[in-house]
Coordinates of N, CA and C in Angstrom, one line a residue:
Chain A
A1390 N -42.6 -6.8 42.2 CA -41.5 -6.9 41.0 C -42.0 -7.7 39.9
Q1391 N -41.2 -7.2 38.7 CA -41.7 -8.0 37.5 C -41.0 -9.2 37.0
K1392 N -41.9 -9.8 36.5 CA -41.5 -11.2 36.1 C -42.2 -11.4 34.6
V1393 N -41.4 -12.3 33.8 CA -42.0 -12.7 32.5 C -41.7 -14.4 32.6
T1394 N -42.9 -14.7 32.1 CA -42.8 -16.4 32.0 C -43.0 -16.5 30.5
Q1395 N -42.1 -17.4 30.0 CA -42.2 -18.2 28.9 C -42.2 -19.9 29.0
A1396 N -43.4 -20.2 29.3 CA -43.7 -21.8 29.8 C -43.2 -22.8 28.7
Q1397 N -43.2 -22.2 27.5 CA -42.6 -23.5 26.6 C -41.0 -23.2 26.2
T1398 N -40.4 -24.2 26.9 CA -39.0 -24.2 26.6 C -38.4 -24.5 25.3
E1399 N -39.1 -25.4 24.5 CA -38.8 -25.7 23.2 C -39.8 -26.1 22.4
I1400 N -39.9 -25.9 21.1 CA -41.1 -26.2 20.3 C -40.4 -26.5 19.0
S1401 N -41.1 -27.5 18.4 CA -40.6 -28.2 17.1 C -41.5 -28.3 16.3
V1402 N -41.4 -27.4 15.0 CA -42.5 -27.5 14.0 C -41.9 -27.9 12.8
V1403 N -43.0 -28.3 11.7 CA -42.4 -28.4 10.5 C -42.5 -27.4 9.7
E1404 N -41.9 -26.9 8.5 CA -41.8 -25.7 7.6 C -43.5 -25.6 7.1
K1405 N -43.9 -24.5 7.4 CA -45.2 -23.9 6.6 C -46.4 -24.3 7.9
E1406 N -45.8 -24.8 9.2 CA -46.8 -24.7 10.2 C -46.9 -23.2 10.8
D1407 N -47.9 -23.2 11.5 CA -48.2 -22.0 12.3 C -47.8 -22.2 13.4
V1408 N -47.1 -21.4 14.3 CA -46.5 -21.7 15.7 C -46.6 -20.4 16.4
T1409 N -47.3 -20.4 17.7 CA -47.6 -19.7 18.8 C -46.6 -19.5 20.1
L1410 N -46.0 -18.6 20.1 CA -45.0 -18.8 21.3 C -45.7 -17.8 22.7
D1411 N -45.9 -18.5 23.7 CA -46.6 -17.7 24.7 C -46.0 -16.8 25.8
C1412 N -46.2 -15.6 26.1 CA -45.5 -14.9 27.1 C -46.5 -14.4 28.2
V1413 N -46.2 -14.5 29.4 CA -47.1 -13.8 30.4 C -46.2 -13.2 31.5
Y1414 N -46.7 -12.1 31.7 CA -46.1 -11.1 32.5 C -46.7 -10.8 33.6
E1415 N -45.9 -10.2 34.9 CA -46.4 -9.6 36.0 C -45.8 -8.6 36.3
T1416 N -46.7 -7.4 36.5 CA -46.1 -6.1 37.0 C -47.0 -5.5 37.8
R1417 N -46.8 -4.8 38.6 CA -47.5 -3.7 39.7 C -47.9 -2.4 38.7
D1418 N -46.9 -2.0 37.8 CA -46.9 -0.7 37.0 C -48.2 -0.7 36.3
T1419 N -49.0 0.6 35.8 CA -49.6 0.6 34.9 C -49.0 0.8 33.5
T1420 N -48.0 1.6 33.6 CA -47.0 2.1 32.6 C -46.1 1.0 32.2
Y1421 N -46.0 0.3 31.4 CA -44.9 -0.6 31.1 C -44.8 -0.9 29.6
Y1422 N -43.8 -1.5 29.1 CA -43.5 -2.0 27.8 C -43.3 -3.4 27.8
L1423 N -43.6 -4.1 26.5 CA -43.3 -5.3 26.2 C -42.6 -5.4 25.0
F1424 N -41.7 -6.4 24.9 CA -40.9 -6.4 23.8 C -40.9 -8.1 23.5
W1425 N -40.4 -8.3 22.3 CA -39.9 -9.7 21.6 C -38.7 -9.2 21.0
Y1426 N -37.7 -10.3 21.2 CA -36.3 -10.5 20.6 C -36.3 -11.6 20.2
K1427 N -35.6 -12.0 18.8 CA -34.9 -13.0 18.3 C -33.6 -13.5 18.5
Q1428 N -33.0 -14.5 19.0 CA -31.7 -14.9 19.0 C -31.5 -15.8 18.2
P1429 N -30.8 -15.5 16.7 CA -30.5 -16.8 16.2 C -29.0 -17.5 16.4
P1430 N -28.8 -18.6 15.7 CA -27.5 -19.3 16.5 C -26.2 -18.3 16.4
S1431 N -26.2 -17.2 15.7 CA -25.1 -16.3 15.8 C -24.8 -15.4 17.2
G1432 N -26.1 -15.5 18.1 CA -25.9 -14.9 19.4 C -26.7 -13.6 19.5
E1433 N -26.3 -12.7 18.7 CA -27.0 -11.3 19.0 C -28.6 -11.4 19.0
L1434 N -29.0 -10.7 19.8 CA -30.7 -10.6 19.8 C -30.9 -9.4 18.9
V1435 N -31.9 -9.9 18.5 CA -32.5 -8.7 17.4 C -34.0 -8.4 17.8
F1436 N -34.2 -7.0 17.9 CA -35.5 -6.7 18.2 C -36.6 -6.6 17.2
L1437 N -37.6 -7.2 17.8 CA -38.6 -7.6 16.7 C -39.9 -6.5 16.9
I1438 N -40.6 -6.6 18.3 CA -41.4 -5.8 18.2 C -41.6 -4.9 19.6
R1439 N -42.2 -3.8 19.8 CA -42.6 -3.3 21.3 C -43.8 -2.8 21.3
R1440 N -44.6 -2.9 22.3 CA -45.8 -2.8 22.6 C -45.8 -1.9 24.1
N1441 N -46.9 -1.0 23.9 CA -47.0 -0.2 25.6 C -48.0 -0.6 26.1
S1442 N -48.4 -0.3 27.3 CA -49.4 -0.9 28.3 C -50.5 -0.3 28.0
F1443 N -50.8 0.9 26.9 CA -52.0 1.5 26.7 C -52.5 0.9 25.5
D1444 N -51.8 0.5 24.8 CA -52.0 -0.1 23.3 C -52.4 -1.5 23.1
E1445 N -53.6 -1.8 23.2 CA -53.9 -3.2 23.1 C -54.0 -4.0 21.7
Q1446 N -53.8 -3.0 20.5 CA -54.0 -3.3 19.4 C -53.4 -4.7 18.9
N1447 N -53.7 -5.5 18.2 CA -52.8 -6.5 17.8 C -51.9 -5.7 16.5
E1448 N -51.1 -6.7 16.4 CA -50.2 -6.0 15.3 C -49.8 -7.0 14.2
I1449 N -49.6 -6.9 13.2 CA -49.2 -7.9 12.2 C -48.0 -7.4 11.3
S1450 N -46.8 -8.1 11.1 CA -46.0 -7.6 10.2 C -45.4 -8.7 9.4
G1451 N -45.8 -8.9 8.4 CA -45.6 -10.2 7.4 C -46.2 -11.5 7.9
R1452 N -45.2 -12.2 8.2 CA -45.5 -13.6 8.6 C -45.5 -13.6 10.2
Y1453 N -45.3 -12.3 10.9 CA -45.3 -12.2 12.4 C -46.5 -11.5 12.9
S1454 N -47.3 -11.9 14.0 CA -48.4 -11.3 14.5 C -48.3 -11.5 16.2
W1455 N -48.7 -10.4 16.9 CA -48.6 -10.3 18.2 C -50.1 -10.1 18.7
N1456 N -50.3 -10.6 19.7 CA -51.6 -10.5 20.6 C -51.3 -10.2 21.8
F1457 N -51.7 -8.8 22.3 CA -51.5 -8.3 23.7 C -52.9 -8.2 24.2
Q1458 N -52.9 -9.2 25.4 CA -54.2 -9.2 26.3 C -53.8 -8.9 27.7
K1459 N -54.1 -7.3 28.0 CA -53.9 -7.0 29.4 C -54.9 -7.9 30.5
S1460 N -56.1 -8.4 30.0 CA -57.1 -9.1 31.0 C -56.2 -10.4 31.5
T1461 N -55.3 -11.0 30.3 CA -54.6 -12.2 31.0 C -53.3 -11.9 31.2
S1462 N -52.7 -10.8 30.9 CA -51.6 -10.4 31.1 C -50.3 -11.3 30.1
S1463 N -51.0 -11.3 28.9 CA -50.0 -12.1 28.1 C -49.8 -11.2 26.8
F1464 N -48.8 -11.8 26.1 CA -48.3 -11.1 24.8 C -47.7 -12.2 24.0
N1465 N -48.5 -12.7 23.0 CA -48.2 -14.0 22.7 C -47.9 -13.6 20.9
F1466 N -46.8 -14.3 20.6 CA -46.0 -14.1 19.2 C -46.5 -15.6 18.3
T1467 N -47.1 -15.1 17.3 CA -47.4 -16.1 16.3 C -46.6 -15.8 14.9
I1468 N -46.0 -16.9 14.7 CA -45.5 -17.0 13.2 C -46.4 -17.6 12.3
T1469 N -46.7 -17.2 11.3 CA -47.6 -17.8 10.2 C -46.5 -18.5 9.4
A1470 N -47.1 -19.8 8.7 CA -46.3 -20.3 7.8 C -44.7 -20.3 8.0
S1471 N -44.2 -21.3 9.1 CA -42.9 -21.1 9.4 C -42.3 -21.4 8.3
Q1472 N -40.7 -20.9 8.6 CA -39.6 -21.3 7.9 C -38.6 -21.7 8.3
V1473 N -37.7 -22.4 8.0 CA -36.3 -22.8 8.5 C -35.7 -21.6 9.2
V1474 N -35.9 -20.4 8.4 CA -34.9 -19.4 8.8 C -35.6 -18.9 10.3
D1475 N -36.7 -19.3 10.5 CA -37.2 -19.0 12.0 C -36.7 -19.5 12.8
S1476 N -35.9 -20.6 12.7 CA -35.3 -21.2 13.9 C -34.5 -20.4 14.7
A1477 N -34.6 -20.5 16.0 CA -33.9 -19.2 16.9 C -34.5 -19.4 18.2
V1478 N -33.9 -18.8 19.1 CA -34.5 -18.4 20.5 C -34.9 -17.3 20.8
Y1479 N -36.3 -17.3 21.1 CA -37.3 -15.9 21.1 C -37.5 -15.8 22.5
F1480 N -37.3 -14.4 22.9 CA -37.2 -13.7 24.2 C -38.6 -12.7 24.3
C1481 N -39.1 -12.9 25.4 CA -40.2 -11.8 25.4 C -39.5 -11.0 26.8
A1482 N -39.9 -9.8 26.9 CA -39.1 -9.0 28.0 C -39.9 -7.8 28.4
L1483 N -39.9 -7.5 29.4 CA -40.9 -6.4 30.1 C -39.8 -5.4 30.9
S1484 N -40.5 -3.8 30.3 CA -39.8 -3.0 31.1 C -41.0 -2.1 31.7
E1485 N -40.4 -1.8 33.0 CA -41.8 -1.0 33.8 C -41.2 0.1 34.5
G1486 N -42.0 0.9 34.8 CA -41.9 2.0 35.8 C -41.0 3.1 35.2
R1487 N -41.6 4.5 35.2 CA -41.0 5.6 34.6 C -39.5 5.8 34.9
T1488 N -38.9 5.4 36.1 CA -37.7 5.7 36.5 C -36.6 4.4 36.4
N1489 N -37.2 3.4 35.8 CA -36.7 2.0 35.6 C -35.4 2.3 34.7
A1490 N -34.9 3.2 34.4 CA -33.6 3.2 33.6 C -33.3 2.5 32.3
G1491 N -34.8 2.0 32.0 CA -34.6 1.1 30.6 C -34.2 0.0 30.9
K1492 N -34.1 -0.5 32.0 CA -34.0 -2.0 32.2 C -35.0 -2.8 32.1
S1493 N -34.7 -4.0 31.4 CA -35.7 -5.1 30.9 C -35.3 -6.1 32.0
T1494 N -36.8 -7.0 31.9 CA -36.7 -8.3 32.6 C -36.9 -9.1 31.3
F1495 N -36.2 -10.2 31.4 CA -36.4 -11.0 30.5 C -36.9 -12.4 30.6
G1496 N -37.9 -13.0 30.0 CA -38.1 -14.6 30.0 C -36.8 -15.7 29.9
D1497 N -37.2 -16.6 30.0 CA -36.4 -17.5 29.8 C -35.9 -18.1 28.4
G1498 N -36.7 -17.7 27.5 CA -36.8 -17.9 26.3 C -37.3 -19.1 25.8
T1499 N -37.7 -19.3 24.5 CA -38.3 -20.4 23.7 C -37.6 -20.8 22.4
T1500 N -37.1 -21.7 22.4 CA -36.2 -22.5 21.6 C -37.1 -23.0 20.2
L1501 N -37.4 -22.3 19.1 CA -37.9 -22.8 18.1 C -37.4 -23.5 17.0
T1502 N -37.6 -24.7 16.6 CA -36.8 -25.3 15.7 C -37.9 -25.5 14.4
V1503 N -37.5 -25.1 13.4 CA -38.3 -25.5 12.3 C -37.7 -26.3 11.3
K1504 N -38.2 -27.5 11.1 CA -37.7 -28.8 10.4 C -38.1 -28.5 8.7
P1505 N -37.2 -28.7 8.0 CA -37.9 -28.9 6.5 C -38.7 -29.7 5.9
Chain B
D442 N -21.4 0.6 8.7 CA -22.7 0.5 9.5 C -22.5 0.8 11.0
G443 N -23.7 1.5 11.5 CA -23.6 1.6 13.1 C -23.8 0.0 13.8
G444 N -23.6 0.1 15.2 CA -23.5 -1.3 15.6 C -22.9 -1.3 16.7
I445 N -23.1 -2.7 17.5 CA -22.3 -2.6 18.9 C -21.1 -3.9 18.3
T446 N -20.0 -3.8 18.8 CA -18.9 -4.6 18.8 C -18.4 -5.1 20.1
Q447 N -18.4 -6.4 20.1 CA -18.0 -7.2 21.3 C -16.8 -7.7 21.0
S448 N -15.7 -8.0 21.7 CA -14.7 -8.7 21.6 C -13.8 -9.1 22.7
P449 N -13.3 -10.1 22.9 CA -13.2 -11.2 21.9 C -14.5 -12.1 21.7
K450 N -14.4 -12.8 21.0 CA -15.7 -13.9 20.7 C -15.6 -15.0 21.7
Y451 N -14.4 -15.5 21.9 CA -14.3 -16.6 22.6 C -13.3 -16.0 23.6
L452 N -13.2 -16.3 25.0 CA -12.3 -16.3 25.9 C -12.0 -17.1 26.9
F453 N -10.8 -17.5 27.3 CA -10.6 -18.2 28.5 C -10.0 -17.8 29.7
R454 N -10.6 -18.1 30.6 CA -10.0 -17.6 32.0 C -9.2 -18.6 32.7
K455 N -7.8 -18.4 33.4 CA -7.5 -19.0 34.3 C -8.1 -19.0 35.6
E456 N -7.8 -19.9 36.7 CA -8.2 -19.6 38.0 C -7.3 -18.4 38.4
G457 N -8.2 -17.7 39.2 CA -7.4 -16.5 39.9 C -7.4 -15.4 39.0
Q458 N -7.7 -15.2 37.9 CA -7.4 -14.4 36.8 C -8.6 -13.5 36.4
N459 N -8.1 -12.2 36.5 CA -9.1 -11.1 36.1 C -9.1 -11.2 34.5
V460 N -10.5 -11.0 33.8 CA -10.6 -11.0 32.2 C -11.4 -9.7 32.0
T461 N -11.1 -9.1 31.1 CA -11.9 -7.8 30.5 C -12.4 -8.1 29.2
L462 N -13.7 -8.0 29.3 CA -14.6 -8.0 27.7 C -14.9 -6.6 27.4
S463 N -14.8 -6.3 26.2 CA -14.9 -5.3 25.3 C -16.3 -5.0 24.9
C464 N -16.6 -3.7 24.9 CA -18.0 -3.7 24.3 C -17.9 -1.9 23.7
E465 N -18.0 -1.9 22.4 CA -17.7 -0.4 21.9 C -19.0 -0.4 21.1
Q466 N -20.0 0.8 21.0 CA -20.9 1.1 20.3 C -20.9 2.3 19.6
N467 N -21.1 2.3 18.1 CA -21.0 3.8 17.5 C -22.3 4.1 17.0
L468 N -23.2 3.9 17.8 CA -25.0 4.3 17.6 C -25.1 5.6 18.2
N469 N -24.2 6.1 19.4 CA -24.3 7.4 19.6 C -25.5 7.4 20.9
H470 N -25.3 5.9 21.5 CA -26.5 5.7 22.4 C -26.0 6.1 23.8
D471 N -27.0 6.6 24.5 CA -26.5 7.1 25.9 C -26.5 5.7 27.0
A472 N -27.5 5.0 27.0 CA -27.3 4.1 27.8 C -26.6 2.7 27.4
M473 N -26.0 1.9 28.1 CA -25.3 0.3 27.8 C -25.4 -0.5 29.1
Y474 N -25.7 -1.5 28.5 CA -25.9 -2.7 29.7 C -25.2 -4.1 29.6
W475 N -24.9 -4.7 30.4 CA -24.2 -6.0 30.3 C -25.2 -7.1 31.0
Y476 N -25.3 -8.3 30.1 CA -26.1 -9.1 30.7 C -25.4 -10.7 30.6
R477 N -25.6 -11.5 31.6 CA -25.0 -12.9 31.4 C -26.2 -14.1 31.0
Q478 N -26.0 -14.7 29.9 CA -26.9 -15.7 29.5 C -26.2 -17.3 29.9
D479 N -26.9 -17.8 30.6 CA -26.4 -19.5 31.0 C -27.5 -20.1 29.9
P480 N -26.9 -21.5 29.8 CA -27.7 -22.4 28.7 C -29.2 -22.6 29.5
G481 N -30.3 -22.3 28.4 CA -31.6 -22.5 28.9 C -32.0 -21.4 29.8
Q482 N -31.7 -20.2 30.1 CA -32.1 -19.2 30.6 C -32.0 -17.9 29.8
G483 N -32.8 -17.2 30.5 CA -33.0 -15.6 29.7 C -31.8 -14.8 30.2
L484 N -32.0 -13.8 30.1 CA -30.6 -12.5 30.3 C -30.9 -12.3 31.9
R485 N -29.7 -12.1 32.3 CA -29.8 -11.6 33.7 C -28.8 -10.2 33.8
L486 N -29.4 -9.2 34.1 CA -28.5 -8.0 34.0 C -27.4 -7.8 35.1
I487 N -25.9 -7.7 34.6 CA -25.2 -7.3 35.4 C -25.0 -6.0 35.9
Y488 N -24.7 -5.2 35.0 CA -24.4 -3.8 35.3 C -25.1 -3.1 34.1
Y489 N -25.4 -1.7 34.3 CA -25.8 -0.9 33.4 C -25.3 0.5 33.6
S490 N -25.5 1.3 32.6 CA -24.7 2.8 32.8 C -25.7 3.7 31.7
Q491 N -26.3 4.8 32.5 CA -27.1 5.7 31.7 C -26.4 6.7 31.1
I492 N -25.2 6.7 31.4 CA -24.5 8.1 31.2 C -22.9 7.8 31.3
V493 N -22.3 8.8 30.6 CA -20.6 8.5 30.9 C -20.4 8.9 32.3
N494 N -19.6 8.1 32.9 CA -19.1 8.2 34.5 C -20.0 7.7 35.1
D495 N -21.0 7.0 35.0 CA -22.0 6.4 36.1 C -22.7 5.5 35.5
F496 N -22.5 4.2 36.5 CA -23.0 3.1 36.1 C -23.8 2.3 37.5
Q497 N -24.5 1.7 37.3 CA -25.6 0.8 38.6 C -25.3 -0.5 38.3
K498 N -25.4 -1.3 39.6 CA -25.5 -2.5 39.8 C -26.9 -3.2 39.2
G499 N -26.8 -4.2 38.5 CA -27.8 -4.8 38.1 C -28.3 -6.1 39.2
D500 N -28.7 -7.2 38.5 CA -29.0 -8.1 39.5 C -28.2 -9.3 40.1
I501 N -27.1 -9.1 39.1 CA -25.9 -10.1 39.6 C -24.5 -9.5 39.4
A502 N -24.4 -8.5 39.9 CA -23.2 -7.6 39.9 C -21.8 -8.1 40.7
E503 N -22.1 -9.1 41.8 CA -21.1 -9.6 42.5 C -20.1 -10.3 41.6
G504 N -18.7 -10.1 41.8 CA -17.9 -10.8 40.8 C -17.4 -9.9 39.7
Y505 N -18.0 -9.0 39.3 CA -17.9 -8.1 38.3 C -17.8 -6.5 38.4
S506 N -16.9 -6.0 37.5 CA -16.8 -4.4 37.6 C -16.8 -3.9 36.2
V507 N -17.1 -2.5 36.2 CA -17.6 -2.0 35.1 C -16.9 -0.5 34.9
S508 N -16.7 0.0 33.8 CA -16.3 1.5 34.0 C -17.1 2.2 32.6
R509 N -17.1 3.6 32.7 CA -17.8 3.9 31.6 C -17.2 5.7 31.1
E510 N -15.9 5.4 30.8 CA -15.1 6.6 30.7 C -15.3 7.3 29.5
K511 N -16.0 6.7 28.8 CA -16.3 7.2 27.1 C -17.9 6.6 27.1
K512 N -18.5 7.5 26.1 CA -19.9 7.1 25.8 C -20.3 5.9 25.1
E513 N -19.0 5.6 24.0 CA -19.3 4.4 23.1 C -18.4 3.2 23.8
S514 N -18.0 3.4 25.2 CA -17.2 1.9 25.4 C -17.7 1.7 27.0
F515 N -17.9 0.4 27.0 CA -18.5 -0.3 28.3 C -17.7 -1.4 28.7
P516 N -16.4 -1.6 29.1 CA -16.1 -2.5 29.3 C -16.3 -3.3 30.7
L517 N -16.3 -4.6 30.7 CA -16.7 -5.5 31.6 C -15.4 -6.4 32.2
T518 N -15.4 -6.3 33.4 CA -14.1 -7.2 34.1 C -14.9 -8.4 34.8
V519 N -14.5 -9.5 34.5 CA -15.0 -10.6 35.4 C -13.8 -10.8 36.3
T520 N -14.2 -10.6 37.7 CA -12.7 -10.8 38.5 C -12.9 -12.2 38.9
S521 N -11.7 -12.5 39.6 CA -11.4 -13.8 40.5 C -12.7 -14.1 41.4
A522 N -12.8 -13.2 41.8 CA -14.3 -13.4 42.9 C -15.4 -13.8 42.2
Q523 N -15.6 -13.9 41.0 CA -16.7 -14.7 40.3 C -16.5 -15.9 40.0
K524 N -17.0 -16.9 40.9 CA -16.5 -18.2 40.9 C -17.2 -19.1 39.9
N525 N -18.3 -18.6 39.2 CA -18.7 -19.3 38.0 C -19.1 -18.7 36.7
P526 N -17.4 -18.3 36.3 CA -17.7 -17.3 35.0 C -18.3 -17.8 33.8
T527 N -18.3 -18.9 33.9 CA -18.5 -19.7 32.3 C -20.1 -19.4 31.8
A528 N -20.1 -18.6 31.0 CA -21.3 -18.3 30.4 C -21.3 -17.3 28.9
F529 N -22.4 -17.3 28.4 CA -22.2 -16.2 27.3 C -22.6 -14.6 27.8
Y530 N -21.8 -13.4 27.4 CA -22.1 -12.4 28.0 C -22.3 -11.7 26.6
L531 N -23.5 -10.7 26.8 CA -24.2 -10.0 25.9 C -24.2 -8.6 26.3
C532 N -23.7 -7.8 25.4 CA -23.6 -6.3 25.6 C -24.7 -5.4 24.8
A533 N -25.5 -4.5 25.5 CA -26.6 -3.9 24.7 C -26.4 -2.4 24.9
S534 N -27.1 -1.6 24.2 CA -27.2 -0.5 24.1 C -28.4 0.3 23.9
S535 N -29.0 1.3 24.2 CA -30.3 1.9 23.7 C -30.1 3.4 23.8
M536 N -31.0 4.2 23.0 CA -30.8 5.4 22.7 C -31.0 6.4 24.1
K537 N -32.1 6.0 25.0 CA -32.0 6.5 26.2 C -32.3 5.6 27.2
S538 N -32.3 6.1 28.3 CA -32.5 4.9 29.3 C -33.9 5.0 30.2
N539 N -34.8 5.2 28.8 CA -36.1 5.2 29.0 C -36.7 3.6 28.9
L540 N -37.8 3.3 29.5 CA -38.4 1.9 29.5 C -38.9 1.7 28.1
N541 N -39.0 2.7 27.1 CA -39.6 2.4 25.8 C -38.8 2.0 24.6
Q542 N -37.5 2.0 25.1 CA -36.6 2.4 24.1 C -35.9 0.5 23.8
P543 N -36.0 0.1 22.6 CA -35.5 -1.5 22.4 C -34.0 -1.3 22.7
Q544 N -33.5 -2.2 23.0 CA -32.0 -2.2 23.2 C -31.5 -3.1 21.9
H545 N -30.1 -2.8 21.6 CA -29.3 -3.2 20.4 C -28.2 -3.8 21.1
F546 N -28.0 -5.1 20.6 CA -27.3 -6.1 21.1 C -26.0 -6.3 20.2
G547 N -24.8 -6.5 20.7 CA -23.8 -7.5 20.3 C -23.8 -8.7 20.0
D548 N -22.6 -9.4 19.5 CA -22.8 -10.6 19.0 C -22.3 -11.7 20.2
G549 N -22.0 -10.9 21.5 CA -21.7 -11.8 22.5 C -20.4 -12.3 22.6
T550 N -19.8 -12.5 23.8 CA -18.5 -13.2 24.2 C -18.8 -14.7 24.9
R551 N -18.1 -15.6 24.3 CA -18.3 -16.8 25.4 C -17.2 -16.8 26.2
L552 N -17.4 -17.1 27.4 CA -16.1 -16.9 28.6 C -16.2 -18.4 29.0
S553 N -15.0 -19.1 28.9 CA -14.8 -20.4 29.6 C -13.8 -20.6 30.4
I554 N -13.6 -21.3 31.4 CA -12.5 -21.7 32.2 C -11.7 -22.8 31.8
L555 N -10.4 -22.4 32.1 CA -9.4 -23.2 31.6 C -9.2 -24.4 32.6

């Protein structure tokens, strides 16, 4: 069975600090995808990034970066020079299996608060 | 603009009453999903549909029902059998029901018991 663990329930930082959100996953499949979503106070989840199980290259997008390590089953998310607008709940998700119909398993989320 | 529209934003249910949450998308997506979110928890899948006139139970389908008569619409009914319906409900869609497609979400409906 697939499982996603986000051990950090809440994180609070001061603006301009760097912060890393952890995500650890479990799967028996060799083919799977990992996602990060952001849920601002308005409620809707916004897709941030997708990574497939065969691509361990790290990715950087502006102040966001992602570190995917299959050896430790982790897909961590770092925000550099955090801003107040980064305050949100962040979810890591896993989709596995070629016939899994696009279903994703979500972690419980990490609530990030960035204080001015 | 294309997107997913959920209505109403807030909904109140009386004991023994069925209520229906609306979800409409104009993204021409094939797959649609309903999730339930409780405070401090992740999203749990209620039902999903890969194609019109077909849908499958998710992890917590008991007390809920859905229909998919049109590609753009996937309403969720919370029945009186659902004893703890207070939660935030999110509807999502994806281009295809493949594992590599990200999901697009609506703004959610917050359901409370009167």
